[in-house]
Coordinates of C-alpha atoms and ligand atoms in Angstrom, one line a residue:
M271 CA 12.6 -16.1 -18.6
N272 CA 9.7 -13.9 -19.8
I273 CA 7.8 -12.2 -16.9
I274 CA 4.8 -9.9 -17.0
M275 CA 4.6 -7.7 -13.9
I276 CA 1.2 -6.3 -13.0
A277 CA 0.5 -2.9 -11.5
G278 CA -2.9 -1.2 -11.3
A279 CA -3.5 0.8 -8.2
R280 CA -1.5 3.3 -6.2
P281 CA -0.1 0.9 -3.6
N282 CA 1.2 -1.4 -6.4
F283 CA 3.6 1.2 -7.9
M284 CA 6.0 1.4 -5.0
K285 CA 6.2 -2.4 -4.9
I286 CA 7.1 -3.0 -8.6
A287 CA 9.7 -0.2 -8.7
P288 CA 12.4 -2.1 -6.7
I289 CA 11.6 -5.4 -8.5
A290 CA 12.0 -3.7 -11.9
R291 CA 15.4 -2.3 -10.7
A292 CA 16.5 -5.8 -9.6
F293 CA 15.3 -7.4 -12.8
D294 CA 17.3 -4.8 -14.8
N295 CA 20.5 -6.3 -13.4
I296 CA 19.7 -9.9 -14.6
P297 CA 20.1 -10.4 -18.4
A298 CA 18.3 -13.8 -18.1
I299 CA 15.1 -12.0 -17.1
H300 CA 13.0 -10.2 -19.8
Y301 CA 10.1 -8.4 -18.3
Q302 CA 7.1 -6.3 -19.4
I303 CA 5.0 -4.1 -17.3
V304 CA 1.2 -4.1 -17.6
H305 CA -0.7 -1.2 -16.0
T306 CA -4.3 -2.2 -15.7
G307 CA -5.5 1.4 -15.3
Q308 CA -7.4 0.6 -12.1
H309 CA -6.1 3.9 -10.8
Y310 CA -6.2 6.5 -13.6
D311 CA -5.9 10.1 -12.1
Q312 CA -2.6 11.7 -12.8
N313 CA -1.9 12.1 -9.1
M314 CA -3.0 8.5 -8.3
S315 CA -0.9 6.9 -11.0
D316 CA 1.4 8.7 -13.5
V317 CA 3.2 10.8 -10.9
F318 CA 4.4 7.6 -9.2
F319 CA 5.9 6.2 -12.4
T320 CA 7.9 9.4 -12.9
E321 CA 9.1 9.7 -9.3
L322 CA 9.8 6.1 -8.6
G323 CA 11.7 5.7 -11.8
I324 CA 9.5 3.0 -13.3
R325 CA 9.7 2.8 -17.1
K326 CA 6.6 3.4 -19.2
P327 CA 4.3 0.4 -19.0
D328 CA 4.4 -1.9 -22.1
Y329 CA 0.6 -2.2 -22.0
H330 CA -2.1 0.0 -20.4
L331 CA -5.4 -1.7 -20.1
G332 CA -7.5 1.4 -19.2
A333 CA -9.8 -0.6 -17.0
G334 CA -10.4 2.0 -14.2
G335 CA -13.7 2.8 -12.5
G336 CA -16.9 0.8 -12.1
S337 CA -18.1 -1.8 -9.6
H338 CA -15.7 -4.5 -8.4
A339 CA -17.2 -7.0 -10.9
Q340 CA -17.0 -4.5 -13.8
Q341 CA -13.5 -3.5 -13.0
T342 CA -12.3 -7.1 -12.5
A343 CA -14.0 -8.2 -15.7
K344 CA -12.5 -5.4 -17.8
I345 CA -9.0 -6.2 -16.5
M346 CA -9.5 -9.9 -17.1
T347 CA -10.7 -9.6 -20.6
A348 CA -7.9 -7.2 -21.6
F349 CA -5.2 -9.1 -19.9
E350 CA -6.2 -12.4 -21.5
T351 CA -5.4 -10.9 -24.9
I352 CA -2.0 -9.8 -23.7
C353 CA -1.2 -13.3 -22.3
E354 CA -2.2 -14.9 -25.6
K355 CA 0.1 -12.6 -27.5
E356 CA 3.1 -12.5 -25.2
K357 CA 3.0 -16.1 -23.8
P358 CA 4.9 -15.2 -20.6
D359 CA 6.6 -17.9 -18.5
L360 CA 5.4 -16.2 -15.3
V361 CA 3.0 -13.4 -14.2
L362 CA 4.1 -11.5 -11.1
V363 CA 1.4 -9.8 -9.1
V364 CA 1.8 -7.7 -6.0
G365 CA -0.4 -6.8 -3.1
D366 CA -4.2 -7.3 -2.8
V367 CA -6.0 -5.0 -5.2
N368 CA -8.6 -6.0 -7.8
S369 CA -5.8 -6.0 -10.5
T370 CA -3.9 -8.6 -8.5
L371 CA -6.9 -10.9 -8.3
A372 CA -8.0 -10.4 -12.0
C373 CA -4.6 -11.0 -13.5
S374 CA -3.7 -14.0 -11.4
I375 CA -7.0 -15.7 -12.4
V376 CA -6.4 -15.1 -16.1
A377 CA -2.8 -16.3 -15.9
K378 CA -3.6 -19.5 -14.0
K379 CA -6.4 -20.5 -16.4
M380 CA -3.9 -20.1 -19.2
H381 CA -1.5 -22.5 -17.4
I382 CA 1.0 -19.6 -16.7
Q383 CA 2.9 -19.6 -13.4
V384 CA 1.9 -17.0 -10.9
A385 CA 4.1 -15.4 -8.3
H386 CA 2.5 -13.4 -5.6
V387 CA 4.5 -10.8 -3.8
E388 CA 3.2 -9.9 -0.4
A389 CA 1.5 -13.3 -0.1
G390 CA 0.0 -14.8 3.0
L391 CA -1.4 -11.7 4.8
R392 CA -4.8 -12.2 6.3
S393 CA -7.0 -9.9 8.2
F394 CA -9.6 -12.7 8.6
D395 CA -12.2 -10.0 7.8
R396 CA -14.1 -11.1 4.7
D397 CA -16.0 -7.9 4.4
M398 CA -12.7 -6.3 3.1
P399 CA -12.5 -6.6 -0.6
E400 CA -8.7 -7.0 -0.3
E401 CA -9.1 -10.0 2.0
I402 CA -11.0 -11.8 -0.8
N403 CA -8.4 -10.7 -3.3
R404 CA -5.6 -12.0 -1.0
M405 CA -7.3 -15.4 -0.4
V406 CA -8.2 -16.1 -4.1
T407 CA -4.8 -15.0 -5.3
D408 CA -3.0 -17.2 -2.8
A409 CA -5.3 -20.1 -3.5
I410 CA -4.1 -20.3 -7.1
S411 CA -0.5 -18.9 -7.1
D412 CA 2.5 -21.1 -7.5
L413 CA 5.1 -19.0 -5.7
F414 CA 4.6 -17.0 -2.5
F415 CA 6.9 -14.2 -1.5
V416 CA 6.2 -13.2 2.1
T417 CA 6.8 -10.0 4.0
E418 CA 6.4 -11.1 7.6
E419 CA 6.5 -14.4 9.5
Q420 CA 2.8 -14.6 10.1
G421 CA 2.3 -14.8 6.3
M422 CA 4.2 -18.1 6.3
V423 CA 2.1 -19.5 9.1
N424 CA -1.1 -18.5 7.3
L425 CA 0.0 -20.1 4.0
E426 CA 1.1 -23.3 5.7
K427 CA -2.3 -23.5 7.5
E428 CA -3.9 -23.2 4.0
G429 CA -1.9 -26.2 2.9
K430 CA 0.9 -24.6 0.9
T431 CA 4.1 -26.6 0.8
Q432 CA 7.2 -25.1 2.3
D433 CA 9.2 -25.2 -1.0
T434 CA 6.7 -22.7 -2.5
I435 CA 6.8 -20.2 0.3
H436 CA 9.7 -17.7 0.5
F437 CA 10.2 -15.2 3.3
V438 CA 12.0 -12.4 1.6
G439 CA 11.1 -9.2 3.4
H440 CA 9.3 -6.3 1.9
V441 CA 9.8 -4.7 -1.5
M442 CA 7.8 -1.7 -0.4
I443 CA 10.4 -1.1 2.3
D444 CA 13.1 -1.5 -0.3
N445 CA 11.4 1.4 -2.2
L446 CA 11.0 3.5 1.0
Y447 CA 14.8 3.4 1.8
Y448 CA 15.7 4.0 -1.8
Q449 CA 13.4 7.0 -2.1
L450 CA 14.4 8.4 1.3
E451 CA 18.0 8.4 0.3
K452 CA 17.1 10.4 -2.8
L453 CA 14.8 12.7 -0.7
N454 CA 17.7 13.5 1.7
Q455 CA 19.7 14.9 -1.3
M456 CA 16.9 17.2 -2.3
P457 CA 16.6 20.8 -1.1
V458 CA 13.9 21.1 1.5
E459 CA 12.5 24.2 -0.3
S460 CA 11.7 22.0 -3.3
F461 CA 8.7 20.4 -1.5
T462 CA 5.2 21.9 -1.8
H463 CA 4.7 21.6 1.9
H464 CA 7.9 23.2 2.9
A465 CA 6.0 26.3 4.2
Y466 CA 3.5 24.1 6.1
K467 CA 6.4 22.2 7.8
S468 CA 8.2 25.5 8.7
T469 CA 5.1 27.0 10.3
H470 CA 3.8 23.8 12.0
K471 CA 6.3 22.4 14.4
E472 CA 4.1 19.4 15.1
Y473 CA 1.3 17.9 13.0
A474 CA -0.5 14.6 12.3
I475 CA -1.0 13.1 8.9
I476 CA -4.4 11.6 8.1
T477 CA -5.2 9.1 5.4
L478 CA -8.6 7.4 5.0
H479 CA -10.1 5.5 2.1
R480 CA -11.3 2.0 3.2
P481 CA -15.0 1.4 2.2
S482 CA -15.7 0.3 5.8
N483 CA -14.7 3.8 7.1
V484 CA -15.8 6.1 4.3
D485 CA -18.8 4.6 2.7
N486 CA -21.1 4.8 5.7
P487 CA -22.3 8.3 6.7
D488 CA -22.5 7.6 10.4
T489 CA -19.0 6.0 10.5
L490 CA -17.4 8.8 8.5
T491 CA -19.2 11.5 10.6
R492 CA -18.0 9.8 13.8
I493 CA -14.4 9.7 12.5
F494 CA -14.5 13.4 11.6
Q495 CA -15.9 14.2 15.1
S496 CA -12.9 12.5 16.7
L497 CA -10.5 14.2 14.3
E498 CA -12.0 17.5 15.2
T499 CA -11.3 16.9 18.9
I500 CA -7.7 15.9 18.1
S501 CA -7.3 18.9 15.9
N502 CA -7.8 21.2 18.9
K503 CA -4.4 19.9 20.2
L504 CA -2.5 19.1 17.0
P505 CA -2.9 20.4 13.4
L506 CA -4.0 17.8 10.9
I507 CA -3.1 17.4 7.3
F508 CA -5.1 15.1 5.1
P509 CA -4.2 14.2 1.5
I510 CA -7.5 13.0 0.5
H511 CA -8.3 10.0 -1.7
P512 CA -10.9 10.6 -4.5
R513 CA -13.3 8.1 -3.0
T514 CA -13.2 9.8 0.4
R515 CA -13.6 13.3 -1.1
S516 CA -16.7 12.3 -3.0
Q517 CA -18.2 10.6 0.1
M518 CA -17.6 13.7 2.2
E519 CA -19.3 15.8 -0.4
Q520 CA -22.2 13.4 -0.6
F521 CA -22.7 13.2 3.2
G522 CA -22.2 17.0 3.7
I523 CA -19.2 16.5 6.0
T524 CA -16.9 19.6 6.3
P525 CA -13.4 19.3 7.7
P526 CA -12.4 20.9 11.0
I527 CA -10.8 24.3 10.9
N528 CA -7.4 23.0 12.0
M529 CA -7.3 20.4 9.2
T530 CA -5.6 21.1 5.9
L531 CA -7.0 19.1 3.0
T532 CA -4.8 18.4 0.0
E533 CA -5.1 16.5 -3.2
P534 CA -3.5 13.0 -3.2
L535 CA 0.3 13.7 -3.0
S536 CA 3.1 12.2 -4.9
Y537 CA 5.3 9.6 -3.2
M538 CA 8.1 12.1 -2.3
E539 CA 5.8 14.9 -1.2
F540 CA 3.9 12.5 1.0
L541 CA 7.1 10.9 2.4
N542 CA 8.5 14.4 3.1
L543 CA 5.4 15.1 5.3
W544 CA 4.9 11.8 7.1
K545 CA 8.5 11.0 8.0
D546 CA 8.5 14.1 10.3
A547 CA 4.9 13.9 11.5
K548 CA 4.2 13.6 15.2
M549 CA 1.9 10.7 14.3
V550 CA 0.0 9.1 11.4
L551 CA -3.7 8.3 11.6
T552 CA -4.6 5.9 8.8
D553 CA -6.6 3.0 7.5
S554 CA -4.0 2.2 4.9
G555 CA -2.1 -1.1 4.8
G556 CA 1.1 0.1 3.4
L557 CA 1.4 3.1 5.7
Q558 CA 1.2 0.9 8.8
E559 CA 4.3 -0.8 7.5
E560 CA 6.2 2.2 6.3
T561 CA 5.7 4.0 9.7
T562 CA 7.1 1.0 11.4
A563 CA 10.1 1.0 9.2
L564 CA 10.9 4.6 10.1
G565 CA 9.7 4.5 13.7
V566 CA 6.9 7.0 13.3
P567 CA 3.9 6.5 15.7
C568 CA 0.9 5.1 13.7
L569 CA -2.7 4.7 14.8
T570 CA -4.8 2.5 12.6
I571 CA -8.5 3.3 12.3
R572 CA -9.4 -0.4 11.8
E573 CA -10.5 -3.2 14.0
N574 CA -8.0 -5.7 12.5
T575 CA -4.8 -5.8 10.5
E576 CA -3.4 -8.3 8.1
R577 CA 0.0 -6.9 9.1
P578 CA 0.3 -7.9 12.8
I579 CA 4.0 -7.4 13.0
T580 CA 3.5 -3.6 12.8
V581 CA 1.7 -3.9 16.2
E582 CA 3.8 -6.6 17.7
Q583 CA 7.2 -5.2 16.8
G584 CA 6.6 -1.8 15.2
T585 CA 5.0 1.5 16.1
N586 CA 1.5 0.8 15.1
E587 CA -1.6 0.3 17.3
L588 CA -5.2 -0.6 16.2
V589 CA -7.7 1.9 17.5
G590 CA -10.8 0.9 15.5
L591 CA -13.6 3.3 16.0
S592 CA -13.1 3.7 19.7
R593 CA -12.9 7.3 20.7
E594 CA -11.4 6.5 24.1
K595 CA -8.7 4.3 22.7
L596 CA -7.9 6.9 20.0
F597 CA -7.7 9.8 22.4
S598 CA -5.7 7.9 25.0
C599 CA -3.1 6.8 22.3
V600 CA -2.9 10.4 21.0
D601 CA -2.1 11.6 24.5
T602 CA 0.6 8.9 25.0
I603 CA 2.2 10.0 21.7
M604 CA 1.9 13.7 22.6
N605 CA 3.6 13.0 25.9
G606 CA 6.5 11.3 24.2
Q607 CA 5.7 7.9 25.7
W608 CA 4.9 5.9 22.6
K609 CA 6.7 2.6 21.9
T610 CA 9.8 3.1 19.7
G611 CA 9.4 -0.3 17.9
Q612 CA 12.0 -2.3 16.0
K613 CA 12.5 -3.1 12.4
P614 CA 11.0 -6.5 11.4
K615 CA 13.3 -9.2 10.0
F616 CA 14.4 -8.7 6.4
W617 CA 12.9 -5.2 6.1
D618 CA 16.4 -4.2 5.1
G619 CA 16.1 -2.9 1.5
H620 CA 17.1 -6.2 -0.2
A621 CA 13.8 -8.0 -0.7
A622 CA 13.7 -7.5 -4.5
E623 CA 17.1 -9.0 -4.8
R624 CA 16.0 -12.1 -2.8
I625 CA 12.9 -12.5 -5.1
T626 CA 15.1 -12.2 -8.2
K627 CA 17.5 -14.9 -7.0
I628 CA 14.6 -17.3 -6.3
L629 CA 13.0 -16.6 -9.7
I630 CA 16.1 -17.3 -11.7
K631 CA 16.3 -20.7 -10.1
Q632 CA 12.8 -21.6 -11.3
Ligands
UD1_74 C1 -8.0 0.5 -4.2 C2 -7.7 -0.9 -3.6 C3 -7.3 -0.7 -2.1 C4 -6.1 0.2 -2.0 C5 -6.5 1.6 -2.7 C6 -5.4 2.6 -2.6 C7 -9.2 -2.7 -4.4 C8 -10.3 -3.5 -4.0 N1 -8.9 -1.6 -3.5 O1 -9.1 1.1 -3.5 O2 -6.9 -2.0 -1.6 O3 -5.7 0.4 -0.7 O4 -6.8 1.3 -4.0 O5 -5.8 3.8 -3.1 O6 -8.5 -2.9 -5.3 N2 -10.9 7.0 -8.2 C9 -10.6 8.2 -9.0 N3 -9.3 8.2 -9.5 C10 -8.4 7.2 -9.5 C11 -8.8 6.1 -8.7 C12 -10.0 6.0 -8.1 O7 -11.3 9.1 -9.0 O8 -7.3 7.4 -10.0 C13 -12.2 6.9 -7.6 C14 -13.2 6.4 -8.5 O9 -14.4 7.0 -8.2 C15 -13.3 4.9 -8.1 C16 -13.0 5.0 -6.6 O10 -12.1 6.1 -6.5 O11 -14.4 4.3 -8.4 C17 -12.5 3.8 -6.0 O12 -11.4 3.4 -6.7 P1 -11.0 1.8 -6.7 O13 -9.8 1.5 -7.5 O14 -12.2 1.0 -7.0 O15 -10.7 1.5 -5.2 P2 -9.9 2.3 -4.1 O16 -10.8 2.8 -3.1 O17 -8.9 3.3 -4.7

């Protein structure tokens, strides 16, 4: 079986790593990795390949930057040529980024089977570019690998047949446990933020990059005002996404004194920080899930989530843009009264093996 696996943006890399490892154990599977180049900075891309042990991509499409349409079109045009040459039996896409959408459309129009890993998630918010990517990818995919039970419900409602939907758990959590084990063998002094951790007994991690939060000056200013208030009680550390940095500069927003800004961090550097954080404040999808897996309190600066299990069973809560809710949740966490949560079903480190078993039966 010839498979092409797609990765393009930062949140894809941690998802393909465990799948590649599982494929490596199956001689019947021959796979190639295509990096679309959606993310192109060294610290948004290459560092993850090195740290997560992913082999060099077989193709790099260099399609980063530009508007959604420009980016999607560049990826589609370049990927079509690769499909013509390689004639894969199946294209495997992960997540919900523009690369996921672009490559699934190309493959399907060439009558190639598409498998979507992390299928069925819905925020029901069509202003999110990722929601459109999720909906379109699922509308045309042949095989759906689902991370949480709500994903199956959503796909069934959209008319997918049960034989195409597979509840396998979460490859990103496979990667988390794998890397955490490696991290635990590493000397603490080897991490860049070792000094920060030694001098800050408690701290919160911030990540923000969603267009709905960072592209509007009023919204971003409001978020920074809230963060300033929190920073009076708890130091904040913010590895900042390039989009957010450029918006802060454009809107003239300066960080509060008790906030440390860093460049985007590598997977291990970031894990080493957030695993011991008092709390995580984020608008990321993946981090809502990773914090649930390790039981770290998470406050999500969004009105909705496509990952409801993290709120229902995990340590996540949606605070939206409400200052009252945010401050009250922060107090609860500071007082040690936050929910401890439980690990969702199949978030056990074996999702990639389940996916592989299903694929070789196709
Ligand atoms: C993308 C994904 C989002 C994911 C996020 C993780 C889509 C629609 N969005 O958003 O789901 O959560 O990645 O980071 O696919 N930039 C750089 N260097 C880079 C990458 C981006 O400078 O390596 C800057 C560029 O100015 C670029 C902007 O960030 O135009 C936005 O990048 P883009 O890939 O369009 O979307 P993200 O906001 O990163």
